[in-house]
Amino acid sequence: MYSLEPPEWIDRLRAIVRLRLAGKAVASHRSAARLHGLWTGDDLDVTIRYPSRARASGAHIHRSRDLVAGVLRGVDGIPTTSVARTLCDLGLVLPPWDVRRMVEHAVATGRVSVTEIESVRWGVSEHGRNGVSAIDQSLAAMPARGSHAESGPELRLMALLEEADLPRVCPQFEVRVAGRTYRLDFAFPHAKVAVEYDGEAFHSSPAQLRRDAARQRHLEDAGWRVLRFDRTHLYTAADGAILRAVADALRSRRDEDL
């Protein structure tokens, strides 16, 4: 009996890159982003060396003059553009905000460094590459202390706090309270104001929620004011609400000191 189920995404990609276009193509753009853990779509993007005009049904075929060994990697047995090259290519197929989100996540999780991205970006620009404006915008928005963030959303929040007219913020600040050492995502130590990002993966289970509540109680008992934000606040027009809440908390602490 034959199955009518379509083959898995990675099987289709592997068949295109290794069989149909054997030796001529690499996984790139959105497909490479998915292989690198940065994207979840089912797009099939492959890049072939110019001037080849090879075709593959169901795949987006990109042609490039500058596919060199230095920007290629093997992922799950599939030749794939490197993380840095993938991020530089994505501006051709995705809007700038998606590119920025992936750049932030890749840098914060150690998949790639800003220096690696910049090196590849300037290399591809020499070949007249379109779409590099998205990577330029992403790099321009990168906070100087981005290596202190532990996730893409934390990196976005750090940039938001650093760009605002606020006192200098301390990322990953450790504080000892109730016999425990807690590490705050961001802190304004002199005002005892903490800013925390609640990611769904780490703050949604009942056990984690109980630990979060105990942690919050210990910090508040020690005189800290803790502001918590999540994805809804960070990736919507509520950016201004975040800054207003932080500014209000800092202002109230100054008033209390008076």
CSV table of C-alpha atoms in Angstrom, one decimal:
chain,number,residue,atom,x,y,z
A,1,MET,CA,0.0,0.0,0.0
A,2,TYR,CA,1.4,3.4,-1.0
A,3,SER,CA,1.4,6.3,1.4
A,4,LEU,CA,-0.2,9.5,0.2
A,5,GLU,CA,1.6,11.6,2.9
A,6,PRO,CA,4.1,14.1,1.4
A,7,PRO,CA,7.8,13.5,2.3
A,8,GLU,CA,9.2,15.4,5.3
A,9,TRP,CA,10.6,18.9,4.6
A,10,ILE,CA,14.2,17.9,5.2
A,11,ASP,CA,13.8,14.8,2.9
A,12,ARG,CA,12.6,17.0,0.1
A,13,LEU,CA,15.4,19.5,0.7
A,14,ARG,CA,18.0,16.7,0.8
A,15,ALA,CA,16.6,15.2,-2.4
A,16,ILE,CA,16.9,18.6,-4.2
A,17,VAL,CA,20.4,19.5,-3.0
A,18,ARG,CA,22.0,16.1,-3.1
A,19,LEU,CA,20.2,14.2,-5.8
A,20,ARG,CA,18.4,16.5,-8.3
A,21,LEU,CA,21.1,19.2,-8.2
A,22,ALA,CA,24.0,17.1,-7.0
A,23,GLY,CA,27.2,19.1,-6.8
A,24,LYS,CA,25.5,22.3,-8.1
A,25,ALA,CA,23.5,23.6,-5.1
A,26,VAL,CA,23.5,24.4,-1.4
A,27,ALA,CA,20.6,24.9,1.0
A,28,SER,CA,20.3,28.7,1.6
A,29,HIS,CA,18.1,31.6,2.7
A,30,ARG,CA,15.0,30.3,4.6
A,31,SER,CA,16.0,26.6,4.2
A,32,ALA,CA,19.4,27.3,5.7
A,33,ALA,CA,17.9,29.4,8.4
A,34,ARG,CA,15.7,26.5,9.4
A,35,LEU,CA,18.6,24.1,9.4
A,36,HIS,CA,20.5,26.5,11.7
A,37,GLY,CA,17.5,26.6,14.1
A,38,LEU,CA,16.5,30.2,13.2
A,39,TRP,CA,13.3,29.7,11.1
A,40,THR,CA,10.3,27.3,11.1
A,41,GLY,CA,8.8,27.7,7.6
A,42,ASP,CA,8.7,25.0,5.0
A,43,ASP,CA,10.2,27.1,2.2
A,44,LEU,CA,12.7,25.3,-0.1
A,45,ASP,CA,15.5,27.7,-0.9
A,46,VAL,CA,18.7,26.6,-2.7
A,47,THR,CA,21.5,28.5,-4.3
A,48,ILE,CA,23.4,27.4,-7.4
A,49,ARG,CA,26.6,28.8,-8.8
A,50,TYR,CA,26.1,31.4,-11.5
A,51,PRO,CA,25.7,31.0,-14.5
A,52,SER,CA,24.0,27.6,-14.0
A,53,ARG,CA,20.3,27.6,-14.9
A,54,ALA,CA,19.4,24.3,-13.1
A,55,ARG,CA,15.8,24.0,-12.0
A,56,ALA,CA,14.0,22.0,-9.3
A,57,SER,CA,10.2,21.8,-9.0
A,58,GLY,CA,8.9,23.3,-5.8
A,59,ALA,CA,12.1,25.1,-4.9
A,60,HIS,CA,13.1,28.7,-5.0
A,61,ILE,CA,16.4,28.8,-7.0
A,62,HIS,CA,18.9,31.6,-6.3
A,63,ARG,CA,22.0,32.1,-8.3
A,64,SER,CA,25.3,33.4,-6.8
A,65,ARG,CA,28.8,34.3,-8.1
A,66,ASP,CA,30.3,34.1,-4.6
A,67,LEU,CA,29.6,30.7,-3.1
A,68,VAL,CA,33.0,29.8,-1.7
A,69,ALA,CA,34.1,27.2,0.8
A,70,GLY,CA,34.5,29.8,3.6
A,71,VAL,CA,30.7,30.4,3.8
A,72,LEU,CA,29.6,26.8,3.4
A,73,ARG,CA,28.7,24.2,6.1
A,74,GLY,CA,27.3,20.7,6.2
A,75,VAL,CA,24.1,20.5,8.3
A,76,ASP,CA,22.3,17.1,8.6
A,77,GLY,CA,24.4,15.9,5.7
A,78,ILE,CA,23.2,18.8,3.5
A,79,PRO,CA,25.6,21.4,2.1
A,80,THR,CA,24.4,24.7,3.6
A,81,THR,CA,25.4,28.3,3.7
A,82,SER,CA,27.0,29.3,7.0
A,83,VAL,CA,24.9,31.2,9.7
A,84,ALA,CA,26.6,34.5,8.8
A,85,ARG,CA,26.0,34.0,5.0
A,86,THR,CA,22.4,32.9,5.6
A,87,LEU,CA,21.6,36.0,7.6
A,88,CYS,CA,23.1,38.2,4.9
A,89,ASP,CA,21.0,36.4,2.3
A,90,LEU,CA,17.7,36.6,4.1
A,91,GLY,CA,17.1,40.3,3.3
A,92,LEU,CA,16.3,39.1,-0.2
A,93,VAL,CA,13.3,37.0,0.9
A,94,LEU,CA,12.1,38.2,4.3
A,95,PRO,CA,11.1,41.6,5.7
A,96,PRO,CA,13.7,43.5,7.8
A,97,TRP,CA,12.0,42.8,11.1
A,98,ASP,CA,12.3,39.0,10.6
A,99,VAL,CA,15.9,39.4,9.7
A,100,ARG,CA,16.6,41.5,12.8
A,101,ARG,CA,14.9,38.9,15.0
A,102,MET,CA,17.0,36.1,13.6
A,103,VAL,CA,20.2,38.1,13.8
A,104,GLU,CA,19.4,38.9,17.5
A,105,HIS,CA,18.7,35.2,18.3
A,106,ALA,CA,21.8,33.9,16.4
A,107,VAL,CA,24.2,36.4,18.2
A,108,ALA,CA,22.6,36.0,21.6
A,109,THR,CA,22.7,32.2,21.5
A,110,GLY,CA,26.3,32.0,20.2
A,111,ARG,CA,25.6,30.7,16.8
A,112,VAL,CA,27.5,33.5,15.2
A,113,SER,CA,29.4,36.7,16.1
A,114,VAL,CA,28.8,40.2,14.9
A,115,THR,CA,32.3,40.2,13.5
A,116,GLU,CA,31.5,37.1,11.4
A,117,ILE,CA,28.4,38.7,10.0
A,118,GLU,CA,30.2,41.9,9.2
A,119,SER,CA,32.9,40.0,7.4
A,120,VAL,CA,30.5,38.1,5.2
A,121,ARG,CA,28.3,41.2,4.7
A,122,TRP,CA,31.1,43.2,3.2
A,123,GLY,CA,32.2,40.2,1.1
A,124,VAL,CA,28.8,39.8,-0.6
A,125,SER,CA,28.4,43.6,-1.1
A,126,GLU,CA,31.4,43.5,-3.4
A,127,HIS,CA,29.4,41.4,-5.8
A,128,GLY,CA,26.5,43.9,-5.9
A,129,ARG,CA,24.2,41.9,-3.6
A,130,ASN,CA,20.7,43.3,-3.1
A,131,GLY,CA,19.0,42.9,0.2
A,132,VAL,CA,22.0,43.8,2.4
A,133,SER,CA,20.1,46.8,3.8
A,134,ALA,CA,18.2,44.5,6.2
A,135,ILE,CA,21.4,43.1,7.7
A,136,ASP,CA,22.8,46.7,7.9
A,137,GLN,CA,19.8,47.7,9.9
A,138,SER,CA,20.1,44.7,12.2
A,139,LEU,CA,23.7,45.3,12.9
A,140,ALA,CA,23.1,49.0,13.5
A,141,ALA,CA,20.5,48.2,16.1
A,142,MET,CA,22.8,45.7,17.9
A,143,PRO,CA,23.7,47.0,21.4
A,144,ALA,CA,27.4,47.3,22.2
A,145,ARG,CA,27.2,44.8,25.1
A,146,GLY,CA,25.1,42.3,23.1
A,147,SER,CA,27.3,39.4,24.2
A,148,HIS,CA,25.8,39.7,27.7
A,149,ALA,CA,22.3,38.8,26.5
A,150,GLU,CA,21.2,35.2,26.6
A,151,SER,CA,18.5,35.2,24.0
A,152,GLY,CA,17.3,37.2,21.0
A,153,PRO,CA,14.4,38.9,23.0
A,154,GLU,CA,16.9,39.9,25.8
A,155,LEU,CA,19.1,41.4,23.1
A,156,ARG,CA,16.2,43.4,21.8
A,157,LEU,CA,15.3,44.6,25.3
A,158,MET,CA,18.9,45.6,26.0
A,159,ALA,CA,19.0,47.7,22.8
A,160,LEU,CA,15.7,49.3,23.8
A,161,LEU,CA,17.0,50.2,27.3
A,162,GLU,CA,20.4,51.4,26.0
A,163,GLU,CA,19.0,53.6,23.3
A,164,ALA,CA,16.6,55.3,25.7
A,165,ASP,CA,17.4,58.3,27.9
A,166,LEU,CA,17.9,56.2,31.0
A,167,PRO,CA,20.8,55.6,33.4
A,168,ARG,CA,23.3,52.9,32.4
A,169,VAL,CA,21.7,49.5,32.7
A,170,CYS,CA,23.6,46.4,34.0
A,171,PRO,CA,22.8,43.2,32.1
A,172,GLN,CA,23.0,39.8,33.9
A,173,PHE,CA,23.4,41.5,37.3
A,174,GLU,CA,23.9,39.2,40.3
A,175,VAL,CA,22.3,40.0,43.7
A,176,ARG,CA,22.4,38.1,46.9
A,177,VAL,CA,19.0,38.0,48.8
A,178,ALA,CA,17.4,35.5,51.2
A,179,GLY,CA,20.5,33.4,51.2
A,180,ARG,CA,20.4,32.9,47.4
A,181,THR,CA,22.2,34.5,44.5
A,182,TYR,CA,19.8,35.6,41.7
A,183,ARG,CA,20.9,36.8,38.3
A,184,LEU,CA,18.7,39.6,37.0
A,185,ASP,CA,18.3,40.1,33.3
A,186,PHE,CA,18.8,43.8,33.6
A,187,ALA,CA,19.2,46.0,36.6
A,188,PHE,CA,19.6,49.6,37.7
A,189,PRO,CA,21.4,48.7,41.0
A,190,HIS,CA,21.5,52.2,42.6
A,191,ALA,CA,17.7,52.4,42.3
A,192,LYS,CA,17.1,48.7,42.9
A,193,VAL,CA,15.0,48.4,39.8
A,194,ALA,CA,15.2,45.1,37.9
A,195,VAL,CA,13.9,44.4,34.4
A,196,GLU,CA,13.1,40.8,33.5
A,197,TYR,CA,12.1,39.2,30.3
A,198,ASP,CA,9.8,36.2,30.6
A,199,GLY,CA,10.3,33.8,27.8
A,200,GLU,CA,7.6,31.2,27.2
A,201,ALA,CA,9.9,28.3,27.2
A,202,PHE,CA,11.3,29.0,30.7
A,203,HIS,CA,8.4,30.6,32.5
A,204,SER,CA,5.3,28.7,31.6
A,205,SER,CA,5.4,25.4,33.6
A,206,PRO,CA,3.6,25.3,37.1
A,207,ALA,CA,6.9,24.5,38.8
A,208,GLN,CA,8.7,27.4,37.1
A,209,LEU,CA,5.9,29.8,37.9
A,210,ARG,CA,6.2,28.9,41.6
A,211,ARG,CA,9.9,29.4,41.5
A,212,ASP,CA,9.4,32.8,39.8
A,213,ALA,CA,6.9,33.8,42.4
A,214,ALA,CA,9.3,32.9,45.3
A,215,ARG,CA,12.2,34.7,43.5
A,216,GLN,CA,10.0,37.8,43.0
A,217,ARG,CA,9.0,37.8,46.6
A,218,HIS,CA,12.6,37.5,47.9
A,219,LEU,CA,13.7,40.3,45.6
A,220,GLU,CA,10.8,42.6,46.7
A,221,ASP,CA,11.4,41.8,50.4
A,222,ALA,CA,15.0,43.0,49.8
A,223,GLY,CA,13.8,46.3,48.4
A,224,TRP,CA,13.9,45.6,44.7
A,225,ARG,CA,11.2,46.7,42.3
A,226,VAL,CA,10.9,44.0,39.6
A,227,LEU,CA,9.3,44.9,36.2
A,228,ARG,CA,8.4,41.9,34.1
A,229,PHE,CA,7.9,41.9,30.3
A,230,ASP,CA,7.2,39.2,27.7
A,231,ARG,CA,7.1,38.8,24.0
A,232,THR,CA,3.7,40.6,23.7
A,233,HIS,CA,5.3,43.8,25.1
A,234,LEU,CA,8.6,43.5,23.2
A,235,TYR,CA,7.4,42.8,19.6
A,236,THR,CA,4.4,45.1,19.4
A,237,ALA,CA,3.9,48.8,19.7
A,238,ALA,CA,4.2,48.4,23.4
A,239,ASP,CA,7.9,49.3,23.2
A,240,GLY,CA,7.0,52.7,24.5
A,241,ALA,CA,5.1,51.2,27.4
A,242,ILE,CA,8.2,49.3,28.5
A,243,LEU,CA,10.3,52.5,28.6
A,244,ARG,CA,7.6,54.5,30.3
A,245,ALA,CA,7.3,51.8,33.0
A,246,VAL,CA,11.0,51.7,33.6
A,247,ALA,CA,11.3,55.5,33.6
A,248,ASP,CA,8.4,55.7,36.1
A,249,ALA,CA,10.0,53.1,38.4
A,250,LEU,CA,13.3,55.0,38.4
A,251,ARG,CA,11.6,58.3,39.0
A,252,SER,CA,9.6,56.9,41.9
A,253,ARG,CA,12.7,55.6,43.5
A,254,ARG,CA,14.4,59.0,43.2
A,255,ASP,CA,11.3,60.6,44.8
A,256,GLU,CA,11.4,58.0,47.6
A,257,ASP,CA,15.0,58.9,48.3
A,258,LEU,CA,13.9,62.6,48.7
